[in-house]
mmCIF file of C-alpha atoms in Angstrom:
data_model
loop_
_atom_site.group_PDB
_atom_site.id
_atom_site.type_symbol
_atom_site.label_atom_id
_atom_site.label_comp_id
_atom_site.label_asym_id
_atom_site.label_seq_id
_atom_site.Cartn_x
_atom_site.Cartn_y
_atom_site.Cartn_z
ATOM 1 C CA UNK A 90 2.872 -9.054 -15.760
ATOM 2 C CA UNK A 91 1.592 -5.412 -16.598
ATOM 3 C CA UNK A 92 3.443 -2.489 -15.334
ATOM 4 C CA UNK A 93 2.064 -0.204 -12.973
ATOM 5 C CA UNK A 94 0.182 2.320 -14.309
ATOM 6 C CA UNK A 95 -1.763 5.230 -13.951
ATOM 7 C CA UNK A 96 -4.507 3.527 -13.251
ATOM 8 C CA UNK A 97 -7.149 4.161 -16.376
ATOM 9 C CA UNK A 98 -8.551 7.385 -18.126
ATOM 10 C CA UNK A 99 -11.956 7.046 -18.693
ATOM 11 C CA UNK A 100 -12.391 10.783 -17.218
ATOM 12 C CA UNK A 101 -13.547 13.382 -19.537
ATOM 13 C CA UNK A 102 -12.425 15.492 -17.279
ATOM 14 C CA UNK A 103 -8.511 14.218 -17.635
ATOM 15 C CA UNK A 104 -8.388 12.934 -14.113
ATOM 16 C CA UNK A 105 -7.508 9.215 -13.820
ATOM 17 C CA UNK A 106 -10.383 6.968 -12.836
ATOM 18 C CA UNK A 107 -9.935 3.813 -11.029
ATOM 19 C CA UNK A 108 -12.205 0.861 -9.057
ATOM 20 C CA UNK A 109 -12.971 0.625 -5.763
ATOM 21 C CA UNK A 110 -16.032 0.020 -4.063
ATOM 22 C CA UNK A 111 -18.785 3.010 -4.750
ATOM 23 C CA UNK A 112 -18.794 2.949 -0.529
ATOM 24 C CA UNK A 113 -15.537 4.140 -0.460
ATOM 25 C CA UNK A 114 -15.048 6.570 -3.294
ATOM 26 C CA UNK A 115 -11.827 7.639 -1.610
ATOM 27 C CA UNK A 116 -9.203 10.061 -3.165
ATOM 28 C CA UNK A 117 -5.970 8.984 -4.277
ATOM 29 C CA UNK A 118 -3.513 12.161 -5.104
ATOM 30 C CA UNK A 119 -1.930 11.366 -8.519
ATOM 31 C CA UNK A 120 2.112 12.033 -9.144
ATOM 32 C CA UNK A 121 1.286 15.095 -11.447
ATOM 33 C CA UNK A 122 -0.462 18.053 -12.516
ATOM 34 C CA UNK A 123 -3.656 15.977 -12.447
ATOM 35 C CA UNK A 124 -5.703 14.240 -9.414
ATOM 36 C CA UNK A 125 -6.797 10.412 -9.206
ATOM 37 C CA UNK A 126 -10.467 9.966 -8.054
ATOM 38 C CA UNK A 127 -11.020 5.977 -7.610
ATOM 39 C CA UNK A 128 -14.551 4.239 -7.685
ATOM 40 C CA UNK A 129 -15.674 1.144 -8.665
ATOM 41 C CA UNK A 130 -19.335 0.948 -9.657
ATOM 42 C CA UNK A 131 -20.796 -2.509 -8.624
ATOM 43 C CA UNK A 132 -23.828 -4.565 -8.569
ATOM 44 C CA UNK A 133 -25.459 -1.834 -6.088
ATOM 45 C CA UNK A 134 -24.212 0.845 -7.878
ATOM 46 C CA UNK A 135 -24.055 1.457 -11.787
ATOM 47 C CA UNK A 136 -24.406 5.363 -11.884
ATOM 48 C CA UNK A 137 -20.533 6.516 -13.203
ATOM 49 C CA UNK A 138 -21.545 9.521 -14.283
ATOM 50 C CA UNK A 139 -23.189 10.755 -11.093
ATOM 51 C CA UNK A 140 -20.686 9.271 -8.845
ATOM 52 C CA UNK A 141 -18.101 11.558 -10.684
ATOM 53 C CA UNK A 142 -20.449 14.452 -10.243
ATOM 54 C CA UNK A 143 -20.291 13.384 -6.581
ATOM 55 C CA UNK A 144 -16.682 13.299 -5.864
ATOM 56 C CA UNK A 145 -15.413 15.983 -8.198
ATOM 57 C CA UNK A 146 -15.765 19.348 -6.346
ATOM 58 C CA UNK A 147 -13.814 16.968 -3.306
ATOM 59 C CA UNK A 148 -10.779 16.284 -5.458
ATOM 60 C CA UNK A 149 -10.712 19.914 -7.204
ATOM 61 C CA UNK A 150 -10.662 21.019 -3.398
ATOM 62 C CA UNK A 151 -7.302 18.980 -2.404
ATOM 63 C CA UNK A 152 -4.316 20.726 -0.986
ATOM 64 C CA UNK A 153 -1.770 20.890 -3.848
ATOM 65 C CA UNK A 154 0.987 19.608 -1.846
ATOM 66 C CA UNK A 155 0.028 16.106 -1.886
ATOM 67 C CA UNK A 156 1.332 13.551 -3.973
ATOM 68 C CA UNK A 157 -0.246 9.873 -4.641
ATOM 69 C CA UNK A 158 0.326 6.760 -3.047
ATOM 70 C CA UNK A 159 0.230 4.558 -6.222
ATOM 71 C CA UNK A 160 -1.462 0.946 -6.230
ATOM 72 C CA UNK A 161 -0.467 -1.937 -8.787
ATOM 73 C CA UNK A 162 -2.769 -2.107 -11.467
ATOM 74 C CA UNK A 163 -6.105 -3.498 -10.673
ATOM 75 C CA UNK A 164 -5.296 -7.071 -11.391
ATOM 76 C CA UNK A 165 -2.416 -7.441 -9.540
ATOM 77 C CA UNK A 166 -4.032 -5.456 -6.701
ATOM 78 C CA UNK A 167 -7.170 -7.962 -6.917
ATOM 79 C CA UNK A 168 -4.637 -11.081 -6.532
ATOM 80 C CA UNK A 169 -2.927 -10.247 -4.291
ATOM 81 C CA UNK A 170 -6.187 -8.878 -2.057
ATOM 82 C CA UNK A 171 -7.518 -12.435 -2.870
ATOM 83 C CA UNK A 172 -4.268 -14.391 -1.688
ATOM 84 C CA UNK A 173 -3.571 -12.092 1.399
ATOM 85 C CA UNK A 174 -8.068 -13.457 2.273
ATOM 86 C CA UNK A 175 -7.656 -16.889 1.704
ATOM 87 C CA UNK A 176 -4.536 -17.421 3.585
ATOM 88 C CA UNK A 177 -5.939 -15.489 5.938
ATOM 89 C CA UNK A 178 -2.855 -12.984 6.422
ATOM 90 C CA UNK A 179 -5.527 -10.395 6.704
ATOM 91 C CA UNK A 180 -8.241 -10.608 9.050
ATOM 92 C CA UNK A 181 -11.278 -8.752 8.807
ATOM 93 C CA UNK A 182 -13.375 -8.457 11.927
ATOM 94 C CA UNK A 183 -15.707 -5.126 11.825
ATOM 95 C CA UNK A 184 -17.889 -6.238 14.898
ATOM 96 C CA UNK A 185 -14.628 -7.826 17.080
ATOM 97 C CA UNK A 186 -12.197 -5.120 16.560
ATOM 98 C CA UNK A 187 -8.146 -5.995 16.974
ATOM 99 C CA UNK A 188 -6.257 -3.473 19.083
ATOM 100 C CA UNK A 189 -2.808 -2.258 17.176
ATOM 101 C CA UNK A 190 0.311 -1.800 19.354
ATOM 102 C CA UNK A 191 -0.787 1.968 18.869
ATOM 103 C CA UNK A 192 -3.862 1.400 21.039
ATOM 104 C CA UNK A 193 -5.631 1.934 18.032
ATOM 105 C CA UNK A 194 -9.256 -0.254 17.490
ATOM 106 C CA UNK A 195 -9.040 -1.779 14.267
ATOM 107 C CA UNK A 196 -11.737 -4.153 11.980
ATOM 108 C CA UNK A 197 -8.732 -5.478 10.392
ATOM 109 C CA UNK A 198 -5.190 -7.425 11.126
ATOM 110 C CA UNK A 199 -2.681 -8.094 8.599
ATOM 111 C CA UNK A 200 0.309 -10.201 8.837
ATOM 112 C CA UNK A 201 1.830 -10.350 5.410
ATOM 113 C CA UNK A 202 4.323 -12.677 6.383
ATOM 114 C CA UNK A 203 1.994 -15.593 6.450
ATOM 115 C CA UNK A 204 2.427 -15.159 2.398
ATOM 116 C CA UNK A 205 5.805 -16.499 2.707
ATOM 117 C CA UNK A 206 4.856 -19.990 3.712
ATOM 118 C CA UNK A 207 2.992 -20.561 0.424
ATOM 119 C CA UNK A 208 5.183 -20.717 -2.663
ATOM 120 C CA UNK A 209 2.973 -20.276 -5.151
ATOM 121 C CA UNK A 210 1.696 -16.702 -3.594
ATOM 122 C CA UNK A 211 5.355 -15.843 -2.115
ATOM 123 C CA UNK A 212 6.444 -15.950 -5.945
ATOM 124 C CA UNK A 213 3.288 -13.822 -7.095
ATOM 125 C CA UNK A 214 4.581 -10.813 -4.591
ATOM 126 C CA UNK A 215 8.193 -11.698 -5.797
ATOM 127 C CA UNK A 216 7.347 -11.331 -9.416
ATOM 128 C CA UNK A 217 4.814 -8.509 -8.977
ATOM 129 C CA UNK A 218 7.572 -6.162 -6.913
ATOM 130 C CA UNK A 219 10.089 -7.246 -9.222
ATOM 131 C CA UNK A 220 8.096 -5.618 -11.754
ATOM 132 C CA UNK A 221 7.644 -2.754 -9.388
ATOM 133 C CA UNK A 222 11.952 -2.308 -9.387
ATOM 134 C CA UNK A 223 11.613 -2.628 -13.522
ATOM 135 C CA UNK A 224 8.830 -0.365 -14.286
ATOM 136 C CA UNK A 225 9.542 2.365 -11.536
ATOM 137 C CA UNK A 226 12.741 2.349 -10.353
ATOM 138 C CA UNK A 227 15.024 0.271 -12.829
ATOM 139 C CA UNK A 228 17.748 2.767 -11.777
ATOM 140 C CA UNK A 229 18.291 1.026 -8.106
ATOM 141 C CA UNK A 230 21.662 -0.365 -7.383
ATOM 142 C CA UNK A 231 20.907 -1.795 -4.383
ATOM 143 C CA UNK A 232 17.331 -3.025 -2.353
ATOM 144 C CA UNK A 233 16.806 -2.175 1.147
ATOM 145 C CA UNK A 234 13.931 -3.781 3.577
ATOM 146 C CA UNK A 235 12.842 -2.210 6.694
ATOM 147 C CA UNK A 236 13.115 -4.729 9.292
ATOM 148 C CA UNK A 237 11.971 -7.206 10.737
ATOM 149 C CA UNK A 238 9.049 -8.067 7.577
ATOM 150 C CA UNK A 239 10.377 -5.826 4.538
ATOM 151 C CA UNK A 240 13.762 -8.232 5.295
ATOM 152 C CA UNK A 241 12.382 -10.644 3.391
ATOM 153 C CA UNK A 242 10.461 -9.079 0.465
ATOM 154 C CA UNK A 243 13.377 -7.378 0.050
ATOM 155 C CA UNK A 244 15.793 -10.657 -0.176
ATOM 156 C CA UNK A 245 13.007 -11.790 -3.294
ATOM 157 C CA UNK A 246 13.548 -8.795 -4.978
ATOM 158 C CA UNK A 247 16.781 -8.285 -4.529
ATOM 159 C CA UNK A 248 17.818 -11.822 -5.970
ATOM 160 C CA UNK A 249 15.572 -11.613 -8.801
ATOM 161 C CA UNK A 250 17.297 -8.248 -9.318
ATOM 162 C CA UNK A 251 20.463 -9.610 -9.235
ATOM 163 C CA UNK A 252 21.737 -6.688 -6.520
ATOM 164 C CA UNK A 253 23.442 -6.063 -3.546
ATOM 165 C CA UNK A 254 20.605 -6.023 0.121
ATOM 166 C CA UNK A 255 20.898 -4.220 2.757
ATOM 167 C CA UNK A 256 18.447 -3.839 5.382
ATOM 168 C CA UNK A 257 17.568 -0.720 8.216
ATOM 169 C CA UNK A 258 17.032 -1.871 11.753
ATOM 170 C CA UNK A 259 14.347 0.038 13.466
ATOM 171 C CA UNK A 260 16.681 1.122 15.917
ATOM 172 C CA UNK A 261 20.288 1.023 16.103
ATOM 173 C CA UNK A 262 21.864 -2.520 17.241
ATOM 174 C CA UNK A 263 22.896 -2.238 21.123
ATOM 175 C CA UNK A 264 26.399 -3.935 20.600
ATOM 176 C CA UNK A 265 29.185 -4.580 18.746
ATOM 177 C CA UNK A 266 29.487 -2.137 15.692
ATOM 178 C CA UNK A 267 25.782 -0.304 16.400
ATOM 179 C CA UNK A 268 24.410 -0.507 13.257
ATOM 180 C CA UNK A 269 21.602 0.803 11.937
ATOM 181 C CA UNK A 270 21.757 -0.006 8.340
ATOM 182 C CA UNK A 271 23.233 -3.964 7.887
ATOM 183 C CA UNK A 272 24.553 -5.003 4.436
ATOM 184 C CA UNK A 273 26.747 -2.489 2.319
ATOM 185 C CA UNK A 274 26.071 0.672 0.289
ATOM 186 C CA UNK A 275 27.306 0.392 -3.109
ATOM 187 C CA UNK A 276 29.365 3.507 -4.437
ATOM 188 C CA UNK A 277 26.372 6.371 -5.186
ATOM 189 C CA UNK A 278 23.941 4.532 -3.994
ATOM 190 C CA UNK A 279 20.545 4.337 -5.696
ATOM 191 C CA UNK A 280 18.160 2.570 -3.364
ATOM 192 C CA UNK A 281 14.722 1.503 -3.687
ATOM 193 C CA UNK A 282 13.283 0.628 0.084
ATOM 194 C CA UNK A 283 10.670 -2.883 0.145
ATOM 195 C CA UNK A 284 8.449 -3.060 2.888
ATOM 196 C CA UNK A 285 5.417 -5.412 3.319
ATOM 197 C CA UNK A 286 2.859 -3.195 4.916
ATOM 198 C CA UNK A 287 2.157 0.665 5.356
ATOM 199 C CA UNK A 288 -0.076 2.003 8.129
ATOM 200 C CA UNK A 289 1.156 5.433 8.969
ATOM 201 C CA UNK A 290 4.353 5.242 7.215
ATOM 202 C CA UNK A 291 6.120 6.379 10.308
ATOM 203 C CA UNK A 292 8.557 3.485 11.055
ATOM 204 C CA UNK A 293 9.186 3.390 6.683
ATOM 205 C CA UNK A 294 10.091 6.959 6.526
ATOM 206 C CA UNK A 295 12.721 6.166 9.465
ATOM 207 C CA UNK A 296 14.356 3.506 7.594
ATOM 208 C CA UNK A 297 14.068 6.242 4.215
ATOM 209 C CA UNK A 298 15.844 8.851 6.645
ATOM 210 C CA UNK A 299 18.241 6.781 7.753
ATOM 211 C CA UNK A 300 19.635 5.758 4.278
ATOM 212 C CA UNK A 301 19.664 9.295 3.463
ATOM 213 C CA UNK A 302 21.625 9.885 6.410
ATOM 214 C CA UNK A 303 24.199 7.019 4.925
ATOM 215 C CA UNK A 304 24.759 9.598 1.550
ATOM 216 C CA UNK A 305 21.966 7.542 -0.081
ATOM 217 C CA UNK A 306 19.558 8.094 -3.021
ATOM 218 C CA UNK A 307 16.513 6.930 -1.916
ATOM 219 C CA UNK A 308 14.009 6.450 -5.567
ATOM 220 C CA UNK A 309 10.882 5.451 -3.970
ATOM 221 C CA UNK A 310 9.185 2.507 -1.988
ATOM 222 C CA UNK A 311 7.555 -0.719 -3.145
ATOM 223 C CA UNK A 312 5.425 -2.118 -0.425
ATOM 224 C CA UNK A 313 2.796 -5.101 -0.355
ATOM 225 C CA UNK A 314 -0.009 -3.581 0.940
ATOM 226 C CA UNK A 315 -1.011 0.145 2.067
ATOM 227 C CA UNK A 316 -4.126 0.767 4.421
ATOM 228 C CA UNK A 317 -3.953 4.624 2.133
ATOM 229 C CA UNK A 318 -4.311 6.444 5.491
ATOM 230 C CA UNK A 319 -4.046 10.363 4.641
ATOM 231 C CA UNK A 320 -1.548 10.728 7.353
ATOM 232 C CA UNK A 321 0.707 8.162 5.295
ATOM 233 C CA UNK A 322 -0.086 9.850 2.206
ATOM 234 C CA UNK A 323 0.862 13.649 3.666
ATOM 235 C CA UNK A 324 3.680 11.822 5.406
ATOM 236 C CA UNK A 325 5.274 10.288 2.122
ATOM 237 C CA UNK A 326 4.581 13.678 0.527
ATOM 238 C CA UNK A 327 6.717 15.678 3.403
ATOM 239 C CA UNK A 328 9.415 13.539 3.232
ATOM 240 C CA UNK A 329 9.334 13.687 -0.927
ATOM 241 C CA UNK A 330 9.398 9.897 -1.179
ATOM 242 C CA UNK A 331 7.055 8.151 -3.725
ATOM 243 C CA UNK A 332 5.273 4.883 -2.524
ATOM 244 C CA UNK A 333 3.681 2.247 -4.758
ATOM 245 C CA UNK A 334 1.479 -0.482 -3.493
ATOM 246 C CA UNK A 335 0.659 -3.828 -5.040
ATOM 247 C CA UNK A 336 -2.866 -3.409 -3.047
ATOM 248 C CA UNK A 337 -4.638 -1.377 -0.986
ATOM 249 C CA UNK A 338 -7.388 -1.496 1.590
ATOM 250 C CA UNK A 339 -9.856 -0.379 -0.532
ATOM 251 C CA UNK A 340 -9.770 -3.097 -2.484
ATOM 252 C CA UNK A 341 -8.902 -5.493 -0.355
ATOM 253 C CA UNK A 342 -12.792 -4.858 1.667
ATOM 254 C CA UNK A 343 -14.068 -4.936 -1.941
ATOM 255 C CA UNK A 344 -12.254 -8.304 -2.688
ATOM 256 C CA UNK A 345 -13.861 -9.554 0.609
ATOM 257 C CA UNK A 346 -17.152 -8.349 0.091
ATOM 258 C CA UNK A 347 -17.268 -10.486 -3.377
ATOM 259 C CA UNK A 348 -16.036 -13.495 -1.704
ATOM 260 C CA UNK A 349 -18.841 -13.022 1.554
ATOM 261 C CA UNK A 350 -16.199 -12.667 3.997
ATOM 262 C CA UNK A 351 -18.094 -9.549 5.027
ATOM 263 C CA UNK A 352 -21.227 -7.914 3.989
ATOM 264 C CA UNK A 353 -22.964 -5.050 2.935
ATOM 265 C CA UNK A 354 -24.038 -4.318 6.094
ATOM 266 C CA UNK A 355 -20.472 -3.687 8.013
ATOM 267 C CA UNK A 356 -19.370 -1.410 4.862
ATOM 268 C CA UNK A 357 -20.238 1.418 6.887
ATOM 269 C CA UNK A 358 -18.095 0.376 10.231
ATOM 270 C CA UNK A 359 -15.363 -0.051 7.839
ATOM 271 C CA UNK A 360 -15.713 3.098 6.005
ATOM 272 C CA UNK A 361 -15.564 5.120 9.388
ATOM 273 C CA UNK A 362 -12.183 3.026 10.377
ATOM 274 C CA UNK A 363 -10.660 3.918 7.445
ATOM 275 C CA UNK A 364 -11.434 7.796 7.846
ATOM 276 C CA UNK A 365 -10.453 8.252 11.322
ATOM 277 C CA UNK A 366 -8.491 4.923 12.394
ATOM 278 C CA UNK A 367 -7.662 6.720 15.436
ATOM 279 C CA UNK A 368 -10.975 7.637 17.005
ATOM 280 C CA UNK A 369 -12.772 4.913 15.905
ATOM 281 C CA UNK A 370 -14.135 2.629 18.015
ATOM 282 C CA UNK A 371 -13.983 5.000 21.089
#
């Protein structure tokens, strides 16, 4: 399975290029001195050239503190997309919006713990965020999830890797011992933190603060799929803790939009969710 990457570099301009849909030619902050502008030119749109033109001054104009939420490479990030729609662990409803816990209106749901009811897609993620631990961060000694639904992504990694699990409670328990973090720390612990979904990466960086707070090392984050909210994104840059994605929400509308799950036409609803999650809808 191919390693993550940097995406492409088809820039003359050295910036990294990736796909997404031309709708939501989004910017990704790359880990380094250069920035990652991501399009996808489609069937409606086949103008690359101009479409860089577009975005460019936007991406020259980003805060230099930011750092990139990383996706898998493309294939990986279209599979997975693709499993997470036909199993229907993600819900797209633009006209029929979801309410979050948050209060937040939403066009989408996503319950990535349906995947773990299908083998054949449970041992996709496995493999893929195994690959994630060998590409990335090969120097973990042990893999913590961040309960309840990182518990179990992590337990797949963790026994493909062959290394101790642990796991960080969202809050510490209310009896016995009080534990926040179950499981052991290894001596100089090197820990890379598995989580299955990232909104505003609050409740993640909690369970990163928390093993720091143990004497840990934390290398990074692996999680299944990232809605690439820029609060998430400054968040993961504050706290100096790199994130990589197998997909992302970009492509996951794009992925729908091939398969006629949505349209053309609710594009724009879903653009405006994903730029201001919180007022949308109101």
């Amino acid at each position: 399975m191919p390693k993550v990457a940097k995406i492409a570099n088809y820039s003359p301009f050295g910036f990294a290029v990736a796909a997404v849909p031309d709708t939501f030619a989004d910017n990704y902050e790359y880990k380094g001195p250069t920035w990652c502008s991501c399009f996808r030119p489609n069937a409606h749109d086949s103008l690359l050239l101009p479409t860089i033109a577009l975005i460019l001054p936007h991406i020259l104009n980003f805060p230099a503190h930011r750092t990139m939420i990383t996706i898998a490479d493309l294939g990986i990030a279209e599979q997975v997309a693709s499993f997470l729609l036909d199993h229907e662990a993600v819900k797209l409803r633009p006209h029929q919006p979801f309410t979050w816990a948050s209060g937040w209106l939403s066009p989408i749901y996503c319950d990535n713990r349906v995947t773990l009811s299908y083998p054949a897609v449970r041992s996709y993620i496995k493999e893929s965020l195994y690959d994630l631990f060998e590409s990335h961060y090969s120097g973990a000694n042990v893999i913590a999830g961040v309960a309840t639904a990182g518990i179990p992504m992590a337990s797949l990694v963790a026994d493909e890797a062959l290394l101790p699990l642990c796991y960080v409670r969202s809050a510490p328990k209310g009896h016995g011992m009080q534990n926040l973090i179950e499981g052991r720390l290894p001596d100089d612990p090197q820990v890379l933190v598995i989580e299955d979904l990232i909104s505003t990466g609050g409740s993640s960086l909690k369970a990163v603060e928390a093993l720091r707070g143990a004497g840990a090392n934390v290398l990074g984050m692996a999680a299944v799929f990232t809605y690439g909210f820029d609060v998430a994104s400054e968040a993961f840059a504050t706290s100096g803790t790199d994130l990589v994605a197998l997909t992302d929400y970009v492509t996951l509308v794009r992925v729908a939009l091939d398969k006629k799950i949505i349209q053309d036409a609710d594009l724009e609803l879903l653009t405006a969710w994903r730029a201001d999650p919180a007022g949308w809808g109101r």
